[in-house]
JSON list of C-alpha atoms in Angstrom, two decimals:
[
{"chain": "A", "resi": 252, "resn": "MET", "atom": "CA", "xyz": [70.74, -35.98, 17.24]},
{"chain": "A", "resi": 253, "resn": "ALA", "atom": "CA", "xyz": [67.40, -35.01, 15.70]},
{"chain": "A", "resi": 254, "resn": "PRO", "atom": "CA", "xyz": [65.26, -32.62, 17.77]},
{"chain": "A", "resi": 255, "resn": "ARG", "atom": "CA", "xyz": [62.25, -34.15, 19.47]},
{"chain": "A", "resi": 256, "resn": "PRO", "atom": "CA", "xyz": [58.97, -33.38, 17.67]},
{"chain": "A", "resi": 257, "resn": "ASP", "atom": "CA", "xyz": [56.62, -30.92, 19.35]},
{"chain": "A", "resi": 258, "resn": "VAL", "atom": "CA", "xyz": [53.58, -32.93, 20.44]},
{"chain": "A", "resi": 259, "resn": "SER", "atom": "CA", "xyz": [52.00, -30.23, 22.60]},
{"chain": "A", "resi": 260, "resn": "GLU", "atom": "CA", "xyz": [49.08, -29.55, 20.25]},
{"chain": "A", "resi": 261, "resn": "GLU", "atom": "CA", "xyz": [48.47, -33.27, 19.84]},
{"chain": "A", "resi": 262, "resn": "ARG", "atom": "CA", "xyz": [48.42, -33.71, 23.62]},
{"chain": "A", "resi": 263, "resn": "LYS", "atom": "CA", "xyz": [46.09, -30.75, 24.09]},
{"chain": "A", "resi": 264, "resn": "ASP", "atom": "CA", "xyz": [43.68, -32.17, 21.52]},
{"chain": "A", "resi": 265, "resn": "GLN", "atom": "CA", "xyz": [43.84, -35.55, 23.25]},
{"chain": "A", "resi": 266, "resn": "ILE", "atom": "CA", "xyz": [42.97, -33.97, 26.60]},
{"chain": "A", "resi": 267, "resn": "LEU", "atom": "CA", "xyz": [40.19, -31.81, 25.16]},
{"chain": "A", "resi": 268, "resn": "GLU", "atom": "CA", "xyz": [38.62, -34.79, 23.42]},
{"chain": "A", "resi": 269, "resn": "ALA", "atom": "CA", "xyz": [38.72, -36.66, 26.71]},
{"chain": "A", "resi": 270, "resn": "ALA", "atom": "CA", "xyz": [37.18, -33.71, 28.57]},
{"chain": "A", "resi": 271, "resn": "ALA", "atom": "CA", "xyz": [34.40, -33.38, 26.00]},
{"chain": "A", "resi": 272, "resn": "ALA", "atom": "CA", "xyz": [33.58, -37.09, 26.31]},
{"chain": "A", "resi": 273, "resn": "VAL", "atom": "CA", "xyz": [33.56, -36.96, 30.11]},
{"chain": "A", "resi": 274, "resn": "PHE", "atom": "CA", "xyz": [31.46, -33.79, 30.28]},
{"chain": "A", "resi": 275, "resn": "ALA", "atom": "CA", "xyz": [28.94, -35.29, 27.84]},
{"chain": "A", "resi": 276, "resn": "LYS", "atom": "CA", "xyz": [28.68, -38.55, 29.80]},
{"chain": "A", "resi": 277, "resn": "ARG", "atom": "CA", "xyz": [28.77, -37.36, 33.41]},
{"chain": "A", "resi": 278, "resn": "GLY", "atom": "CA", "xyz": [27.69, -33.74, 33.16]},
{"chain": "A", "resi": 279, "resn": "LEU", "atom": "CA", "xyz": [29.93, -30.79, 33.81]},
{"chain": "A", "resi": 280, "resn": "HIS", "atom": "CA", "xyz": [29.51, -30.51, 37.58]},
{"chain": "A", "resi": 281, "resn": "ASP", "atom": "CA", "xyz": [29.75, -34.25, 38.27]},
{"chain": "A", "resi": 282, "resn": "SER", "atom": "CA", "xyz": [32.94, -34.59, 36.22]},
{"chain": "A", "resi": 283, "resn": "THR", "atom": "CA", "xyz": [36.32, -34.42, 37.90]},
{"chain": "A", "resi": 284, "resn": "MET", "atom": "CA", "xyz": [39.83, -33.83, 36.66]},
{"chain": "A", "resi": 285, "resn": "ASP", "atom": "CA", "xyz": [40.60, -37.42, 37.66]},
{"chain": "A", "resi": 286, "resn": "ASP", "atom": "CA", "xyz": [37.84, -38.61, 35.31]},
{"chain": "A", "resi": 287, "resn": "ILE", "atom": "CA", "xyz": [39.45, -36.64, 32.49]},
{"chain": "A", "resi": 288, "resn": "VAL", "atom": "CA", "xyz": [42.92, -37.96, 33.31]},
{"chain": "A", "resi": 289, "resn": "GLU", "atom": "CA", "xyz": [41.62, -41.53, 33.18]},
{"chain": "A", "resi": 290, "resn": "ARG", "atom": "CA", "xyz": [39.80, -40.96, 29.89]},
{"chain": "A", "resi": 291, "resn": "SER", "atom": "CA", "xyz": [42.80, -39.28, 28.29]},
{"chain": "A", "resi": 292, "resn": "ALA", "atom": "CA", "xyz": [45.11, -42.24, 29.05]},
{"chain": "A", "resi": 293, "resn": "LEU", "atom": "CA", "xyz": [47.79, -39.71, 30.06]},
{"chain": "A", "resi": 294, "resn": "SER", "atom": "CA", "xyz": [49.41, -39.22, 33.43]},
{"chain": "A", "resi": 295, "resn": "LYS", "atom": "CA", "xyz": [47.92, -36.76, 35.88]},
{"chain": "A", "resi": 296, "resn": "GLY", "atom": "CA", "xyz": [51.04, -34.63, 35.54]},
{"chain": "A", "resi": 297, "resn": "GLY", "atom": "CA", "xyz": [50.69, -34.72, 31.75]},
{"chain": "A", "resi": 298, "resn": "VAL", "atom": "CA", "xyz": [47.12, -33.40, 31.90]},
{"chain": "A", "resi": 299, "resn": "TYR", "atom": "CA", "xyz": [47.84, -30.76, 34.56]},
{"chain": "A", "resi": 300, "resn": "TRP", "atom": "CA", "xyz": [50.85, -29.55, 32.56]},
{"chain": "A", "resi": 301, "resn": "TYR", "atom": "CA", "xyz": [48.41, -28.16, 29.97]},
{"chain": "A", "resi": 302, "resn": "PHE", "atom": "CA", "xyz": [45.20, -27.58, 31.97]},
{"chain": "A", "resi": 303, "resn": "LYS", "atom": "CA", "xyz": [45.11, -26.80, 35.67]},
{"chain": "A", "resi": 304, "resn": "SER", "atom": "CA", "xyz": [41.34, -26.97, 36.17]},
{"chain": "A", "resi": 305, "resn": "LYS", "atom": "CA", "xyz": [37.94, -27.70, 34.66]},
{"chain": "A", "resi": 306, "resn": "ASP", "atom": "CA", "xyz": [37.53, -23.97, 34.07]},
{"chain": "A", "resi": 307, "resn": "GLU", "atom": "CA", "xyz": [40.61, -23.98, 31.84]},
{"chain": "A", "resi": 308, "resn": "LEU", "atom": "CA", "xyz": [39.24, -26.98, 29.95]},
{"chain": "A", "resi": 309, "resn": "VAL", "atom": "CA", "xyz": [35.85, -25.33, 29.46]},
{"chain": "A", "resi": 310, "resn": "ALA", "atom": "CA", "xyz": [37.52, -22.17, 28.16]},
{"chain": "A", "resi": 311, "resn": "ALA", "atom": "CA", "xyz": [39.73, -24.16, 25.78]},
{"chain": "A", "resi": 312, "resn": "LEU", "atom": "CA", "xyz": [36.85, -26.26, 24.45]},
{"chain": "A", "resi": 313, "resn": "VAL", "atom": "CA", "xyz": [34.69, -23.24, 23.66]},
{"chain": "A", "resi": 314, "resn": "ASP", "atom": "CA", "xyz": [37.67, -21.36, 22.27]},
{"chain": "A", "resi": 315, "resn": "ARG", "atom": "CA", "xyz": [38.25, -24.24, 19.86]},
{"chain": "A", "resi": 316, "resn": "MET", "atom": "CA", "xyz": [34.57, -24.27, 18.82]},
{"chain": "A", "resi": 317, "resn": "CYS", "atom": "CA", "xyz": [34.56, -20.50, 18.28]},
{"chain": "A", "resi": 318, "resn": "ALA", "atom": "CA", "xyz": [37.76, -20.62, 16.24]},
{"chain": "A", "resi": 319, "resn": "SER", "atom": "CA", "xyz": [36.27, -23.31, 13.98]},
{"chain": "A", "resi": 320, "resn": "ALA", "atom": "CA", "xyz": [33.03, -21.37, 13.46]},
{"chain": "A", "resi": 321, "resn": "LEU", "atom": "CA", "xyz": [34.90, -18.13, 12.72]},
{"chain": "A", "resi": 322, "resn": "GLU", "atom": "CA", "xyz": [37.22, -19.81, 10.22]},
{"chain": "A", "resi": 323, "resn": "LYS", "atom": "CA", "xyz": [34.24, -21.24, 8.31]},
{"chain": "A", "resi": 324, "resn": "LEU", "atom": "CA", "xyz": [32.58, -17.83, 8.28]},
{"chain": "A", "resi": 325, "resn": "LYS", "atom": "CA", "xyz": [35.71, -16.19, 6.89]},
{"chain": "A", "resi": 326, "resn": "GLU", "atom": "CA", "xyz": [35.89, -18.82, 4.14]},
{"chain": "A", "resi": 327, "resn": "LEU", "atom": "CA", "xyz": [32.29, -17.99, 3.16]},
{"chain": "A", "resi": 328, "resn": "VAL", "atom": "CA", "xyz": [33.13, -14.29, 2.84]},
{"chain": "A", "resi": 329, "resn": "LYS", "atom": "CA", "xyz": [36.13, -15.10, 0.63]},
{"chain": "A", "resi": 330, "resn": "LEU", "atom": "CA", "xyz": [34.05, -17.24, -1.75]},
{"chain": "A", "resi": 331, "resn": "GLY", "atom": "CA", "xyz": [32.53, -14.34, -3.66]},
{"chain": "A", "resi": 332, "resn": "GLY", "atom": "CA", "xyz": [29.23, -14.61, -5.51]},
{"chain": "A", "resi": 333, "resn": "SER", "atom": "CA", "xyz": [25.81, -13.78, -4.16]},
{"chain": "A", "resi": 334, "resn": "ALA", "atom": "CA", "xyz": [25.83, -12.30, -0.65]},
{"chain": "A", "resi": 335, "resn": "ILE", "atom": "CA", "xyz": [22.29, -13.59, -0.13]},
{"chain": "A", "resi": 336, "resn": "ASP", "atom": "CA", "xyz": [23.37, -17.14, -0.97]},
{"chain": "A", "resi": 337, "resn": "ARG", "atom": "CA", "xyz": [26.27, -16.83, 1.44]},
{"chain": "A", "resi": 338, "resn": "PHE", "atom": "CA", "xyz": [24.00, -15.62, 4.26]},
{"chain": "A", "resi": 339, "resn": "ILE", "atom": "CA", "xyz": [21.88, -18.72, 3.67]},
{"chain": "A", "resi": 340, "resn": "ALA", "atom": "CA", "xyz": [25.03, -20.86, 3.70]},
{"chain": "A", "resi": 341, "resn": "MET", "atom": "CA", "xyz": [26.10, -19.15, 6.94]},
{"chain": "A", "resi": 342, "resn": "ASP", "atom": "CA", "xyz": [22.80, -20.20, 8.49]},
{"chain": "A", "resi": 343, "resn": "ARG", "atom": "CA", "xyz": [23.39, -23.83, 7.48]},
{"chain": "A", "resi": 344, "resn": "GLU", "atom": "CA", "xyz": [26.93, -23.74, 8.85]},
{"chain": "A", "resi": 345, "resn": "MET", "atom": "CA", "xyz": [25.69, -22.36, 12.16]},
{"chain": "A", "resi": 346, "resn": "ALA", "atom": "CA", "xyz": [23.03, -25.08, 12.48]},
{"chain": "A", "resi": 347, "resn": "ASP", "atom": "CA", "xyz": [25.62, -27.75, 11.65]},
{"chain": "A", "resi": 348, "resn": "GLU", "atom": "CA", "xyz": [28.01, -26.39, 14.27]},
{"chain": "A", "resi": 349, "resn": "MET", "atom": "CA", "xyz": [25.28, -26.45, 16.90]},
{"chain": "A", "resi": 350, "resn": "ARG", "atom": "CA", "xyz": [24.31, -30.03, 16.09]},
{"chain": "A", "resi": 351, "resn": "GLN", "atom": "CA", "xyz": [27.93, -31.09, 16.43]},
{"chain": "A", "resi": 352, "resn": "ILE", "atom": "CA", "xyz": [28.26, -29.57, 19.91]},
{"chain": "A", "resi": 353, "resn": "ALA", "atom": "CA", "xyz": [24.81, -30.60, 21.16]},
{"chain": "A", "resi": 354, "resn": "ARG", "atom": "CA", "xyz": [26.38, -32.87, 23.78]},
{"chain": "A", "resi": 355, "resn": "LEU", "atom": "CA", "xyz": [28.31, -29.89, 25.18]},
{"chain": "A", "resi": 356, "resn": "ARG", "atom": "CA", "xyz": [25.42, -27.50, 25.83]},
{"chain": "A", "resi": 357, "resn": "ALA", "atom": "CA", "xyz": [26.28, -27.35, 29.54]},
{"chain": "A", "resi": 358, "resn": "VAL", "atom": "CA", "xyz": [29.83, -26.38, 28.64]},
{"chain": "A", "resi": 359, "resn": "MET", "atom": "CA", "xyz": [28.54, -23.43, 26.61]},
{"chain": "A", "resi": 360, "resn": "LEU", "atom": "CA", "xyz": [26.50, -22.18, 29.57]},
{"chain": "A", "resi": 361, "resn": "GLU", "atom": "CA", "xyz": [29.44, -22.59, 31.91]},
{"chain": "A", "resi": 362, "resn": "PHE", "atom": "CA", "xyz": [31.63, -20.64, 29.50]},
{"chain": "A", "resi": 363, "resn": "TYR", "atom": "CA", "xyz": [29.33, -17.60, 29.70]},
{"chain": "A", "resi": 364, "resn": "ALA", "atom": "CA", "xyz": [29.33, -17.85, 33.50]},
{"chain": "A", "resi": 365, "resn": "LEU", "atom": "CA", "xyz": [33.11, -18.17, 33.42]},
{"chain": "A", "resi": 366, "resn": "ALA", "atom": "CA", "xyz": [33.41, -15.09, 31.20]},
{"chain": "A", "resi": 367, "resn": "ALA", "atom": "CA", "xyz": [31.52, -13.09, 33.82]},
{"chain": "A", "resi": 368, "resn": "ARG", "atom": "CA", "xyz": [34.12, -13.84, 36.50]},
{"chain": "A", "resi": 369, "resn": "ASP", "atom": "CA", "xyz": [37.33, -14.36, 34.55]},
{"chain": "A", "resi": 370, "resn": "ARG", "atom": "CA", "xyz": [38.91, -11.37, 32.80]},
{"chain": "A", "resi": 371, "resn": "GLU", "atom": "CA", "xyz": [41.00, -13.47, 30.39]},
{"chain": "A", "resi": 372, "resn": "VAL", "atom": "CA", "xyz": [38.01, -15.55, 29.26]},
{"chain": "A", "resi": 373, "resn": "ARG", "atom": "CA", "xyz": [35.94, -12.39, 28.90]},
{"chain": "A", "resi": 374, "resn": "SER", "atom": "CA", "xyz": [38.67, -10.89, 26.74]},
{"chain": "A", "resi": 375, "resn": "LYS", "atom": "CA", "xyz": [38.67, -13.98, 24.49]},
{"chain": "A", "resi": 376, "resn": "LEU", "atom": "CA", "xyz": [34.89, -13.80, 24.12]},
{"chain": "A", "resi": 377, "resn": "ARG", "atom": "CA", "xyz": [35.08, -10.11, 23.22]},
{"chain": "A", "resi": 378, "resn": "SER", "atom": "CA", "xyz": [37.75, -10.88, 20.65]},
{"chain": "A", "resi": 379, "resn": "TYR", "atom": "CA", "xyz": [35.60, -13.60, 19.10]},
{"chain": "A", "resi": 380, "resn": "PHE", "atom": "CA", "xyz": [32.58, -11.28, 18.92]},
{"chain": "A", "resi": 381, "resn": "HIS", "atom": "CA", "xyz": [34.72, -8.51, 17.42]},
{"chain": "A", "resi": 382, "resn": "ASP", "atom": "CA", "xyz": [36.17, -10.77, 14.72]},
{"chain": "A", "resi": 383, "resn": "THR", "atom": "CA", "xyz": [32.79, -12.32, 13.92]},
{"chain": "A", "resi": 384, "resn": "ILE", "atom": "CA", "xyz": [31.07, -8.94, 13.63]},
{"chain": "A", "resi": 385, "resn": "GLU", "atom": "CA", "xyz": [33.91, -7.66, 11.46]},
{"chain": "A", "resi": 386, "resn": "THR", "atom": "CA", "xyz": [33.57, -10.67, 9.14]},
{"chain": "A", "resi": 387, "resn": "ILE", "atom": "CA", "xyz": [29.79, -10.36, 8.86]},
{"chain": "A", "resi": 388, "resn": "GLU", "atom": "CA", "xyz": [30.21, -6.64, 8.22]},
{"chain": "A", "resi": 389, "resn": "ALA", "atom": "CA", "xyz": [32.44, -7.47, 5.23]},
{"chain": "A", "resi": 390, "resn": "LEU", "atom": "CA", "xyz": [29.71, -9.71, 3.83]},
{"chain": "A", "resi": 391, "resn": "VAL", "atom": "CA", "xyz": [27.06, -7.01, 4.29]},
{"chain": "A", "resi": 392, "resn": "ARG", "atom": "CA", "xyz": [29.30, -4.49, 2.51]},
{"chain": "A", "resi": 393, "resn": "GLN", "atom": "CA", "xyz": [29.71, -6.90, -0.40]},
{"chain": "A", "resi": 394, "resn": "GLY", "atom": "CA", "xyz": [25.93, -7.27, -0.64]},
{"chain": "A", "resi": 395, "resn": "ILE", "atom": "CA", "xyz": [25.50, -3.49, -0.73]},
{"chain": "A", "resi": 396, "resn": "GLU", "atom": "CA", "xyz": [28.22, -3.07, -3.36]},
{"chain": "A", "resi": 397, "resn": "ARG", "atom": "CA", "xyz": [26.63, -5.76, -5.54]},
{"chain": "A", "resi": 398, "resn": "GLY", "atom": "CA", "xyz": [23.23, -4.06, -5.27]},
{"chain": "A", "resi": 399, "resn": "GLU", "atom": "CA", "xyz": [21.69, -7.03, -3.44]},
{"chain": "A", "resi": 400, "resn": "PHE", "atom": "CA", "xyz": [21.19, -5.17, -0.16]},
{"chain": "A", "resi": 401, "resn": "ARG", "atom": "CA", "xyz": [19.77, -1.81, 0.75]},
{"chain": "A", "resi": 402, "resn": "PRO", "atom": "CA", "xyz": [22.32, 0.84, 1.81]},
{"chain": "A", "resi": 403, "resn": "VAL", "atom": "CA", "xyz": [22.17, -0.06, 5.51]},
{"chain": "A", "resi": 404, "resn": "ASP", "atom": "CA", "xyz": [24.84, 0.66, 8.11]},
{"chain": "A", "resi": 405, "resn": "PRO", "atom": "CA", "xyz": [27.11, -2.40, 7.67]},
{"chain": "A", "resi": 406, "resn": "HIS", "atom": "CA", "xyz": [28.56, -2.34, 11.18]},
{"chain": "A", "resi": 407, "resn": "GLN", "atom": "CA", "xyz": [25.27, -1.97, 13.03]},
{"chain": "A", "resi": 408, "resn": "THR", "atom": "CA", "xyz": [23.70, -4.60, 10.78]},
{"chain": "A", "resi": 409, "resn": "ALA", "atom": "CA", "xyz": [26.53, -7.02, 11.55]},
{"chain": "A", "resi": 410, "resn": "ILE", "atom": "CA", "xyz": [26.03, -6.46, 15.29]},
{"chain": "A", "resi": 411, "resn": "ALA", "atom": "CA", "xyz": [22.31, -7.22, 14.89]},
{"chain": "A", "resi": 412, "resn": "VAL", "atom": "CA", "xyz": [23.04, -10.39, 12.89]},
{"chain": "A", "resi": 413, "resn": "GLU", "atom": "CA", "xyz": [25.54, -11.68, 15.45]},
{"chain": "A", "resi": 414, "resn": "ALA", "atom": "CA", "xyz": [23.14, -10.87, 18.30]},
{"chain": "A", "resi": 415, "resn": "MET", "atom": "CA", "xyz": [20.36, -12.75, 16.49]},
{"chain": "A", "resi": 416, "resn": "TYR", "atom": "CA", "xyz": [22.40, -15.92, 16.13]},
{"chain": "A", "resi": 417, "resn": "GLU", "atom": "CA", "xyz": [23.93, -15.74, 19.60]},
{"chain": "A", "resi": 418, "resn": "GLY", "atom": "CA", "xyz": [20.48, -15.20, 21.12]},
{"chain": "A", "resi": 419, "resn": "LEU", "atom": "CA", "xyz": [19.06, -18.13, 19.19]},
{"chain": "A", "resi": 420, "resn": "MET", "atom": "CA", "xyz": [21.91, -20.33, 20.36]},
{"chain": "A", "resi": 421, "resn": "LEU", "atom": "CA", "xyz": [21.42, -19.27, 23.98]},
{"chain": "A", "resi": 422, "resn": "VAL", "atom": "CA", "xyz": [17.70, -20.10, 23.90]},
{"chain": "A", "resi": 423, "resn": "TRP", "atom": "CA", "xyz": [18.55, -23.51, 22.44]},
{"chain": "A", "resi": 424, "resn": "VAL", "atom": "CA", "xyz": [21.29, -24.16, 25.00]},
{"chain": "A", "resi": 425, "resn": "VAL", "atom": "CA", "xyz": [19.03, -23.27, 27.94]},
{"chain": "A", "resi": 426, "resn": "ASN", "atom": "CA", "xyz": [15.98, -25.21, 26.80]},
{"chain": "A", "resi": 427, "resn": "PRO", "atom": "CA", "xyz": [16.57, -27.34, 23.69]},
{"chain": "A", "resi": 428, "resn": "ALA", "atom": "CA", "xyz": [13.20, -29.08, 23.99]},
{"chain": "A", "resi": 429, "resn": "THR", "atom": "CA", "xyz": [11.36, -25.86, 23.15]},
{"chain": "A", "resi": 430, "resn": "ILE", "atom": "CA", "xyz": [13.16, -25.00, 19.92]},
{"chain": "A", "resi": 431, "resn": "ASP", "atom": "CA", "xyz": [13.88, -26.62, 16.59]},
{"chain": "A", "resi": 432, "resn": "LEU", "atom": "CA", "xyz": [17.23, -24.97, 16.06]},
{"chain": "A", "resi": 433, "resn": "GLU", "atom": "CA", "xyz": [17.48, -25.65, 12.33]},
{"chain": "A", "resi": 434, "resn": "GLU", "atom": "CA", "xyz": [13.95, -24.41, 11.57]},
{"chain": "A", "resi": 435, "resn": "SER", "atom": "CA", "xyz": [14.23, -21.35, 13.81]},
{"chain": "A", "resi": 436, "resn": "SER", "atom": "CA", "xyz": [17.60, -20.45, 12.32]},
{"chain": "A", "resi": 437, "resn": "ARG", "atom": "CA", "xyz": [16.25, -20.82, 8.79]},
{"chain": "A", "resi": 438, "resn": "ARG", "atom": "CA", "xyz": [13.27, -18.56, 9.51]},
{"chain": "A", "resi": 439, "resn": "ALA", "atom": "CA", "xyz": [15.48, -15.97, 11.21]},
{"chain": "A", "resi": 440, "resn": "THR", "atom": "CA", "xyz": [17.78, -15.90, 8.18]},
{"chain": "A", "resi": 441, "resn": "GLU", "atom": "CA", "xyz": [14.81, -15.55, 5.81]},
{"chain": "A", "resi": 442, "resn": "LEU", "atom": "CA", "xyz": [13.60, -12.52, 7.79]},
{"chain": "A", "resi": 443, "resn": "LEU", "atom": "CA", "xyz": [17.11, -11.09, 7.81]},
{"chain": "A", "resi": 444, "resn": "VAL", "atom": "CA", "xyz": [17.54, -11.44, 4.05]},
{"chain": "A", "resi": 445, "resn": "ALA", "atom": "CA", "xyz": [14.05, -10.04, 3.38]},
{"chain": "A", "resi": 446, "resn": "GLY", "atom": "CA", "xyz": [14.90, -6.98, 5.44]},
{"chain": "A", "resi": 447, "resn": "LEU", "atom": "CA", "xyz": [18.24, -6.43, 3.74]},
{"chain": "A", "resi": 448, "resn": "ARG", "atom": "CA", "xyz": [17.19, -7.13, 0.18]},
{"chain": "A", "resi": 449, "resn": "ALA", "atom": "CA", "xyz": [17.31, -4.09, -2.12]},
{"chain": "A", "resi": 450, "resn": "LEU", "atom": "CA", "xyz": [14.05, -2.95, -3.70]},
{"chain": "A", "resi": 451, "resn": "PRO", "atom": "CA", "xyz": [13.65, -3.72, -7.41]},
{"chain": "A", "resi": 452, "resn": "ALA", "atom": "CA", "xyz": [14.57, -0.87, -9.75]},
{"chain": "A", "resi": 453, "resn": "GLY", "atom": "CA", "xyz": [11.72, 1.60, -10.02]},
{"chain": "A", "resi": 454, "resn": "CYS", "atom": "CA", "xyz": [10.19, 0.65, -6.66]},
{"chain": "A", "resi": 455, "resn": "ALA", "atom": "CA", "xyz": [12.26, 3.00, -4.53]},
{"chain": "A", "resi": 456, "resn": "GLY", "atom": "CA", "xyz": [10.17, 5.80, -3.17]},
{"chain": "A", "resi": 457, "resn": "LYS", "atom": "CA", "xyz": [6.83, 4.04, -3.79]},
{"chain": "A", "resi": 458, "resn": "LYS", "atom": "CA", "xyz": [4.48, 3.62, -0.84]}
]
């Protein structure tokens, strides 16, 4: 008898898609697990088998978004070529990611609140920041080695870059009406690249 196929990931995706749709329609605090069960078209036991609460769903949704963003960033670093061009591409990817999750802004806020009170969620967030900073650091190092960037501290620079994008995202999440995310991200990246760019040969030391 053939073994039954493992459908756990498919079921999890089905539940998370349902949760995202419910949160977007009803708002995070007005949504219930029963709403998500109904939307998922699964049994209550089937949903609770994978996720016991809205907190678990929030954590899983953001974890999925972070994993997607990190994977795209790693692919950019692997591409090779101009580090400056890849920083610009990173900016575009970040803006695209934010547009795609616009309906889940409240979920992002709740995730940060959840991280403050839940050790496991906080650990996941730290891991994401660590991996993201490490990946950006690799890109900065490549820019220095290619002579595109000044000889800055790659690790500290990567921390500053991640903080810049995370801060921009937080401002947008809290009050989207006050910020054009794409334009603000583009300008921030232009300032970043201008600050990192190596001086032309012969200009070093001039005042």
